[in-house]
Amino acid sequence: MSTTALTYDVTICGMGPVGATLSLLLAKRGLRVCIVEKQPGVYPHPRAVHLDDDALRILSDAGISQEEHEIFLEKFERAIFQDAAAKPFFVMSVSDNRPFGFRTNNWFLQPALEKLLRSKITQEPLIDAFLACELESWQEVDGVIHLKVRATRQVFQKKTKWLVGCDGANSSVRKMLTVPYKDLGFNQKWIVIDTFLKLPYTSTNNPLPKDHIQHCDPARPTTYVPGAKGHRRWEFMEIPGESFQELDSAKVWKLLDAWTSPEVVSIHRQAIYQFHARIAEKWRIGKVLLAGDAAHQMPPFAGQGLCSGLRDVANLAWKLDGVISGKSIETLLDTYQEERQPHVVKISRGAVFLGTVIQTRSVLLASLRAVFFRMMSKIPFIRNKIQEDAAGKPPLVRGILGTHRPELVGWPFPQPIVKRVNGDEVPLDRALPRGFVLLSLKSFSLTTVRSWQIDAVEITQASQWAGQQKIFDSTGSLTVWFSKNQVDWVLLRPDHYIFDAGEWKVLPLVLARWERLMHLN
């Protein structure tokens, strides 16, 4: 680990799921990546437990196949909000529909996912990972960042064009940047108790509920998580007059007594968390950026913390690629926070809303809450609206986006199964190039495009066809989407969001806006 003349394109501080995924997304674009990680091995404790369809789509882009989901993933079926008497007052069921290629909600075991991501990294020649190392300082000289990295017995130097802090809520990168937080008004202490089933889980041997339960008892708000691969978690809110710092093993089992016993589960760890809703004021200073928990934290009630971090790096990867390749100027990266922050704020407020529903300690308010939600759950439109507001994912509202079809712009594009020219049936993302893609049901020419990264792909319904730039609409759902929205084409971003869509006559104007927004060289 001596000083090297090699200058990395990007150095990532942190090798958790967010940092590891970013490294793989960058390497797949041909960029040279360095990772600096404090931990010598995979962190052994479960932290995040939920992945949505956005997150799985991003992991797929990073090289995690659906066949590998068995290693770390299990179904999330229902979330039940119940009162102090354990009677449900609101139930959110998870549909098996997969408009974007994956189930909308899933439990996962984080150590298993991290182990899989690390195995992918070791197979990637463009990534160098330095474990049991800590970033000490950096200095920018003539557009290159000179890093000082401390290992156990030495300090060594590395050079990089860009630095990204993916090093968690206590990010050393953010602290060295002295970036303050904006508080969104949620701070509450909870104890998290992670356990594992002692007996294998089967349909006939089911010692614990399979549903996610929010036990909204004013005396002790509690969350139960039926996690993946035998993992079961309880979260208990600290109530006035007590201190979780004083909890010994006997007191922990007393908390768990109403739910389980030492014969059913073994305690893996207990940890005290201060649940926050806050956002770093700046996500980019010069050539240093923040992503994931280093840029924002939210309460866990919507299960969107890690999912939001993965969206960060999906947004960041293609923009770093454009800048580093010289195809776009650095101001493109100003749109990173511009796009992601409103998205994160919206989701954080949904998580805060759920937390407020769960955490009330007033018996009167808890009774009114149960009556209100029982009434609202009987009205499908309102029930769906509550569920959407609590855990829904909003569209992008500003940044690298068109304006012609605002009702479509900023939403993720569906991902059905399609057939490639070689006969393989694959998810749509795997059949498309990694950059911007102009997708249409009809043949067309890109003579109006004078830029660097737009590919044209035609969707066909013919049983036989020729040409690499065509895909067969196996399920017919793409044809339905174009017909329903009455468009001739759709321009997709590299992160699968819709830039714009419309008729042929407006395409030159849309592409002109695209070129202007992309700050093309």
XYZ file of C-alpha atoms in Angstrom:
521
model
C 0.000 0.000 0.000
C 2.672 2.483 -0.908
C 2.204 5.729 -2.757
C 1.109 5.061 -6.312
C 1.086 7.163 -9.439
C -2.309 5.739 -10.407
C -5.077 8.352 -10.330
C -8.488 6.834 -9.735
C -11.553 8.245 -11.424
C -13.577 7.980 -8.210
C -12.698 7.103 -4.625
C -15.560 5.947 -2.405
C -15.350 6.164 1.358
C -17.497 3.315 2.713
C -18.202 -0.199 1.441
C -21.709 -0.754 2.765
C -24.496 -1.472 0.251
C -24.558 2.148 -0.974
C -20.796 2.496 -1.521
C -20.421 -1.025 -2.907
C -23.272 -0.501 -5.366
C -21.840 2.817 -6.535
C -18.450 1.199 -7.137
C -20.013 -1.504 -9.310
C -22.171 0.962 -11.255
C -19.091 3.059 -12.009
C -16.903 0.095 -12.952
C -19.550 -1.150 -15.375
C -19.184 2.209 -17.093
C -15.439 1.658 -17.448
C -14.299 3.921 -14.591
C -11.409 3.123 -12.271
C -12.606 3.023 -8.639
C -10.932 2.973 -5.225
C -12.827 2.051 -2.036
C -11.621 2.970 1.464
C -13.452 1.002 4.172
C -12.950 0.957 7.961
C -14.243 -2.573 8.483
C -11.889 -5.475 7.615
C -14.846 -7.703 6.752
C -18.605 -7.675 6.298
C -20.361 -5.925 9.184
C -21.996 -8.885 10.961
C -25.169 -7.210 12.257
C -28.388 -6.557 10.332
C -29.086 -2.846 10.001
C -31.430 -2.002 7.121
C -34.075 -4.706 6.547
C -36.234 -3.495 3.634
C -35.659 -3.170 -0.116
C -38.244 -1.929 -2.594
C -38.500 -2.453 -6.347
C -36.401 0.663 -7.058
C -33.594 -0.723 -4.911
C -33.675 -4.149 -6.539
C -33.663 -2.565 -9.989
C -30.541 -0.591 -9.074
C -28.862 -3.685 -7.613
C -29.673 -5.458 -10.869
C -27.862 -2.688 -12.769
C -24.903 -3.295 -10.451
C -24.825 -6.999 -11.355
C -27.056 -8.706 -8.767
C -29.205 -11.210 -10.668
C -32.713 -12.322 -9.723
C -31.330 -15.825 -9.213
C -29.113 -14.401 -6.446
C -32.065 -12.919 -4.551
C -32.438 -16.264 -2.786
C -29.218 -15.468 -0.912
C -30.527 -12.398 0.910
C -34.199 -11.714 0.087
C -37.681 -12.803 1.248
C -41.239 -11.593 0.601
C -42.837 -8.735 2.508
C -46.557 -9.581 2.526
C -48.477 -7.291 4.898
C -48.019 -4.488 7.412
C -50.550 -4.407 10.241
C -51.145 -1.392 12.467
C -52.802 -2.537 15.677
C -54.025 -0.929 18.874
C -53.062 -1.694 22.467
C -55.438 -4.683 22.480
C -53.674 -6.058 19.354
C -56.732 -5.363 17.182
C -55.830 -4.144 13.658
C -56.984 -0.659 12.693
C -55.154 -0.427 9.351
C -53.663 -3.090 7.073
C -51.342 -2.475 4.113
C -51.011 -5.461 1.784
C -48.224 -5.848 -0.746
C -49.345 -6.665 -4.268
C -47.581 -9.291 -6.358
C -47.740 -6.951 -9.364
C -44.262 -6.099 -10.678
C -44.586 -3.103 -13.027
C -40.905 -2.286 -12.631
C -39.661 -5.874 -12.670
C -39.607 -6.608 -8.932
C -41.952 -6.889 -5.939
C -42.607 -3.506 -4.399
C -41.594 -4.534 -0.857
C -39.117 -7.139 0.350
C -37.274 -8.135 3.504
C -33.537 -8.716 3.215
C -30.588 -9.708 5.382
C -27.962 -6.992 5.064
C -24.832 -9.041 5.933
C -25.773 -11.567 3.232
C -26.243 -8.791 0.656
C -22.975 -7.121 1.649
C -21.111 -10.417 1.291
C -22.564 -10.847 -2.196
C -21.668 -7.284 -3.199
C -18.106 -7.752 -1.954
C -17.766 -10.932 -3.980
C -18.816 -8.954 -7.075
C -16.243 -6.284 -6.244
C -13.404 -8.809 -5.939
C -14.235 -10.025 -9.451
C -14.129 -6.498 -10.896
C -10.616 -5.549 -12.143
C -11.455 -1.830 -12.211
C -12.103 -1.691 -8.441
C -9.393 -1.626 -5.754
C -10.713 -2.023 -2.198
C -8.584 -1.032 0.806
C -10.088 -2.614 3.925
C -9.380 -1.784 7.574
C -8.367 1.661 6.354
C -9.615 5.130 7.209
C -9.553 8.353 5.254
C -7.557 10.872 7.281
C -7.526 13.950 5.080
C -7.383 15.193 1.505
C -6.129 18.126 -0.492
C -7.034 19.187 -4.019
C -4.104 20.149 -6.254
C -4.640 21.135 -9.912
C -7.993 19.353 -10.096
C -6.721 16.123 -8.483
C -7.594 15.091 -4.914
C -4.636 13.788 -2.917
C -5.874 11.440 -0.191
C -4.119 10.480 3.018
C -5.324 7.041 4.113
C -4.431 5.400 7.428
C -4.055 1.653 7.739
C -3.158 -0.216 10.926
C 0.591 0.320 10.670
C 1.082 2.973 8.032
C -0.257 6.001 6.242
C -0.311 5.946 2.457
C -1.312 8.276 -0.358
C -3.849 7.889 -3.158
C -4.925 10.217 -5.947
C -8.417 10.561 -7.332
C -10.475 12.845 -9.550
C -13.608 12.623 -7.388
C -14.369 11.596 -3.798
C -17.764 10.289 -2.616
C -18.641 9.854 1.057
C -20.874 6.795 1.450
C -19.712 6.282 5.024
C -22.972 6.429 6.921
C -24.702 8.688 9.401
C -21.438 9.448 11.207
C -19.681 10.180 7.929
C -16.098 11.325 8.370
C -16.249 12.863 4.881
C -19.208 15.031 5.837
C -17.536 16.032 9.111
C -14.337 17.045 7.309
C -16.444 19.111 4.920
C -18.142 20.695 8.000
C -21.526 20.409 6.308
C -24.403 21.114 8.751
C -27.780 19.364 8.852
C -31.248 20.683 8.222
C -33.548 19.055 10.803
C -36.971 17.858 9.592
C -38.338 17.701 13.122
C -38.124 14.078 14.274
C -35.896 12.795 17.084
C -36.790 9.778 19.198
C -34.797 7.088 20.979
C -35.643 3.419 20.371
C -33.937 0.150 21.257
C -33.525 -2.327 18.411
C -33.267 -6.015 19.304
C -32.155 -8.353 16.527
C -32.781 -12.064 16.955
C -32.613 -15.228 14.868
C -34.994 -18.162 14.959
C -33.544 -21.222 16.631
C -35.687 -23.559 14.533
C -36.091 -23.479 10.742
C -39.051 -21.415 9.588
C -41.699 -23.349 7.627
C -45.403 -22.956 6.953
C -46.181 -25.594 9.592
C -43.554 -24.412 12.066
C -44.377 -20.724 12.415
C -43.605 -19.638 15.980
C -43.813 -15.908 15.170
C -46.085 -13.744 13.002
C -45.175 -13.527 9.323
C -46.702 -10.037 9.064
C -44.928 -6.787 9.822
C -46.635 -5.385 12.932
C -46.771 -1.842 14.253
C -48.093 -2.303 17.788
C -49.369 1.215 18.488
C -49.808 0.890 22.250
C -49.497 4.300 23.971
C -47.864 2.562 26.901
C -45.082 1.191 24.698
C -45.072 1.690 20.897
C -43.412 -1.378 19.389
C -42.407 -2.543 15.910
C -42.038 -6.191 14.898
C -40.132 -7.079 11.723
C -40.348 -10.622 10.261
C -37.035 -10.256 8.438
C -35.268 -12.511 5.965
C -33.378 -15.755 6.541
C -34.585 -16.356 10.090
C -33.960 -12.779 11.229
C -36.619 -11.310 13.528
C -36.418 -7.759 14.905
C -38.227 -5.839 17.615
C -38.012 -2.094 18.123
C -39.230 -0.576 21.398
C -39.662 3.159 21.949
C -38.026 4.590 25.034
C -40.674 6.099 27.307
C -40.221 8.947 29.805
C -38.587 7.981 33.067
C -36.493 5.131 31.724
C -33.104 4.817 30.085
C -32.251 2.096 27.623
C -28.630 2.553 28.626
C -29.488 0.583 31.762
C -31.007 -2.437 29.987
C -29.355 -5.745 30.870
C -30.190 -9.150 29.394
C -32.993 -9.786 31.881
C -34.673 -6.470 31.039
C -34.340 -7.129 27.315
C -36.098 -10.469 27.699
C -38.773 -8.746 29.758
C -39.437 -6.462 26.764
C -39.625 -9.511 24.495
C -41.720 -11.598 26.886
C -45.081 -10.743 25.278
C -43.744 -11.717 21.855
C -41.346 -14.642 22.142
C -39.040 -16.649 24.403
C -35.424 -17.918 24.579
C -36.666 -21.267 23.283
C -37.757 -19.671 20.004
C -35.085 -17.063 19.251
C -31.537 -16.179 20.221
C -30.560 -12.556 20.674
C -28.020 -11.453 18.095
C -27.566 -7.885 19.304
C -29.301 -4.973 20.973
C -28.575 -1.399 19.948
C -29.909 1.997 20.941
C -30.844 4.276 18.052
C -31.797 7.934 17.948
C -34.194 8.009 15.012
C -33.704 11.234 13.058
C -35.148 13.022 10.055
C -32.457 15.344 8.745
C -30.657 16.286 5.553
C -27.163 17.623 4.918
C -27.371 21.177 3.558
C -24.848 20.479 0.784
C -24.279 17.172 -0.980
C -21.454 18.453 -3.163
C -18.556 20.751 -2.392
C -16.141 20.955 -5.316
C -15.044 17.448 -6.221
C -16.398 15.838 -3.034
C -19.941 14.443 -2.811
C -22.131 12.761 -0.199
C -24.579 9.895 -0.687
C -26.810 7.679 1.426
C -26.883 8.219 5.188
C -23.939 10.594 4.860
C -26.340 12.974 3.069
C -29.655 12.216 4.803
C -31.237 10.148 7.553
C -34.868 9.290 8.098
C -36.903 7.260 10.614
C -37.149 3.587 9.634
C -40.944 3.358 9.613
C -41.289 3.493 5.814
C -38.254 1.270 5.208
C -36.792 3.808 2.783
C -33.391 4.729 4.257
C -31.222 2.330 2.260
C -33.548 2.500 -0.755
C -33.004 6.268 -0.849
C -29.233 5.804 -0.647
C -29.319 3.408 -3.583
C -31.337 5.941 -5.584
C -28.634 8.495 -4.772
C -25.884 6.421 -6.332
C -27.989 5.420 -9.336
C -28.414 9.148 -9.988
C -24.770 9.919 -9.302
C -23.134 7.128 -11.298
C -24.231 8.220 -14.781
C -23.518 11.874 -14.044
C -19.997 11.144 -12.797
C -19.466 9.051 -15.912
C -20.553 11.929 -18.164
C -18.248 14.405 -16.428
C -15.218 12.124 -16.097
C -15.471 10.989 -19.725
C -15.412 14.634 -20.764
C -18.748 14.398 -22.527
C -20.378 16.834 -20.120
C -19.089 19.665 -17.943
C -18.952 19.571 -14.147
C -22.113 21.621 -13.638
C -24.062 18.479 -14.554
C -23.303 17.297 -11.010
C -25.141 20.288 -9.566
C -28.336 18.497 -10.587
C -27.542 15.580 -8.239
C -28.790 17.276 -5.064
C -31.309 19.292 -7.073
C -33.016 16.057 -8.139
C -32.497 13.873 -5.116
C -33.176 16.217 -2.198
C -36.895 16.912 -2.927
C -37.353 13.166 -3.442
C -35.727 12.386 -0.087
C -37.649 15.148 1.728
C -40.971 13.807 0.439
C -40.160 10.247 1.510
C -38.777 11.430 4.870
C -41.999 13.306 5.590
C -43.919 10.110 4.838
C -41.723 8.241 7.314
C -42.230 11.003 9.899
C -46.000 10.755 9.334
C -45.888 7.016 10.001
C -43.723 7.606 13.066
C -46.185 10.164 14.405
C -49.045 7.697 13.920
C -47.119 4.970 15.708
C -45.535 6.931 18.538
C -48.427 8.808 20.140
C -48.573 8.182 23.894
C -51.941 9.827 24.484
C -54.662 7.255 25.185
C -57.317 9.622 23.816
C -55.389 10.359 20.618
C -54.639 6.655 20.190
C -58.367 5.853 20.423
C -59.246 8.561 17.911
C -56.443 7.343 15.638
C -57.835 3.802 15.622
C -61.387 5.018 14.907
C -60.195 7.306 12.106
C -58.065 4.679 10.336
C -60.741 1.988 10.656
C -63.220 4.336 8.974
C -60.791 5.427 6.273
C -59.729 1.867 5.486
C -63.291 1.122 4.374
C -63.022 3.733 1.581
C -60.690 2.311 -1.113
C -59.628 5.663 -2.557
C -58.725 7.127 0.843
C -57.099 3.883 1.994
C -54.894 3.853 -1.092
C -54.094 7.544 -0.678
C -52.993 7.033 2.940
C -50.801 4.133 1.885
C -49.305 6.128 -0.982
C -48.586 9.170 1.200
C -47.090 7.040 3.957
C -44.730 4.969 1.857
C -45.136 6.035 -1.766
C -42.252 7.154 -3.950
C -42.707 10.519 -5.657
C -41.458 11.415 -9.135
C -38.452 13.612 -9.781
C -39.630 17.212 -10.043
C -36.599 19.146 -11.304
C -33.199 18.614 -12.908
C -32.463 16.724 -16.131
C -36.098 16.482 -17.177
C -38.228 17.542 -20.124
C -41.432 19.565 -20.043
C -43.549 18.319 -22.951
C -45.456 15.588 -21.059
C -45.241 16.668 -17.401
C -47.564 13.879 -16.234
C -44.983 11.309 -17.459
C -41.738 13.177 -16.821
C -39.758 12.105 -13.771
C -41.517 8.769 -13.217
C -39.663 5.463 -13.555
C -40.389 3.619 -16.795
C -41.982 0.136 -16.562
C -39.780 -2.924 -16.925
C -41.523 -5.887 -18.563
C -39.868 -8.959 -20.010
C -38.769 -8.516 -23.638
C -37.050 -10.700 -26.217
C -33.707 -9.765 -27.746
C -32.639 -10.508 -31.295
C -30.754 -13.629 -30.122
C -33.988 -15.019 -28.648
C -33.159 -14.410 -24.985
C -36.049 -13.212 -22.843
C -34.782 -10.671 -20.332
C -36.016 -7.713 -18.257
C -36.172 -4.549 -20.369
C -33.224 -2.854 -18.630
C -30.895 -5.657 -19.689
C -31.958 -5.271 -23.311
C -31.201 -1.534 -23.437
C -27.886 0.352 -23.585
C -26.702 2.011 -20.346
C -27.029 5.605 -21.521
C -29.988 7.693 -22.650
C -32.294 5.631 -24.855
C -34.971 6.757 -27.305
C -37.593 4.005 -27.340
C -40.329 3.770 -29.972
C -42.822 1.390 -31.525
C -41.793 2.504 -35.026
C -38.584 2.748 -37.018
C -37.015 6.179 -36.986
C -33.808 8.078 -37.670
C -31.683 9.950 -35.150
C -30.347 12.458 -37.637
C -31.543 15.259 -35.353
C -29.336 14.044 -32.512
C -25.844 15.542 -32.548
C -24.752 14.397 -29.123
C -22.850 11.729 -27.292
C -25.099 9.223 -25.609
C -28.500 8.576 -27.140
C -29.265 5.173 -28.590
C -32.397 4.386 -30.558
C -34.226 1.135 -29.824
C -37.338 0.023 -31.691
C -40.003 -2.116 -30.050
C -41.395 -4.656 -32.515
C -44.328 -7.044 -32.438
C -43.154 -9.057 -35.427
C -42.429 -12.718 -34.729
C -39.166 -12.442 -36.665
C -36.991 -9.413 -37.138
C -33.433 -8.333 -37.857
C -31.272 -5.623 -36.348
C -29.563 -5.248 -32.992
C -31.469 -2.073 -32.152
C -34.816 -3.870 -31.884
C -36.557 -5.736 -29.076
C -39.708 -7.874 -29.137
C -42.535 -6.852 -26.799
C -43.098 -10.338 -25.367
C -45.890 -9.407 -22.950
C -47.476 -6.621 -25.003
C -47.259 -4.261 -22.032
C -44.956 -1.785 -23.800
C -47.402 -1.511 -26.685
C -50.188 -0.899 -24.182
C -48.124 1.802 -22.418
C -47.477 3.702 -25.670
C -51.136 3.430 -26.694
C -52.475 4.453 -23.291
C -50.231 7.522 -23.129
C -50.645 8.347 -26.848
C -46.957 8.897 -27.550
C -44.709 7.960 -30.471
C -41.511 7.803 -28.434
C -40.130 8.011 -24.895
C -36.654 9.233 -23.935
C -35.288 7.282 -20.963
C -32.505 8.399 -18.648
C -29.710 5.999 -17.625
C -31.396 5.582 -14.209
C -34.656 4.489 -15.946
C -36.590 7.673 -15.222
C -38.543 9.238 -18.083
C -36.885 12.381 -19.462
C -39.828 13.096 -21.748
C -42.200 11.550 -24.272
C -44.375 12.763 -27.108
C -45.105 12.932 -30.818
C -42.482 12.923 -33.580
C -42.989 16.601 -34.359
C -41.788 17.733 -30.908
C -38.747 15.425 -30.757
C -36.240 18.012 -32.096
C -37.344 20.527 -29.441
C -37.104 17.930 -26.663
C -33.637 16.842 -27.792
C -32.501 20.476 -27.921
C -33.588 20.884 -24.300
C -31.831 17.644 -23.411
C -28.548 18.834 -24.941
C -28.819 22.156 -23.130
C -29.533 20.559 -19.742
C -26.749 17.996 -20.118
C -24.121 20.767 -20.575
C -22.565 18.792 -23.392
C -18.989 19.517 -24.496
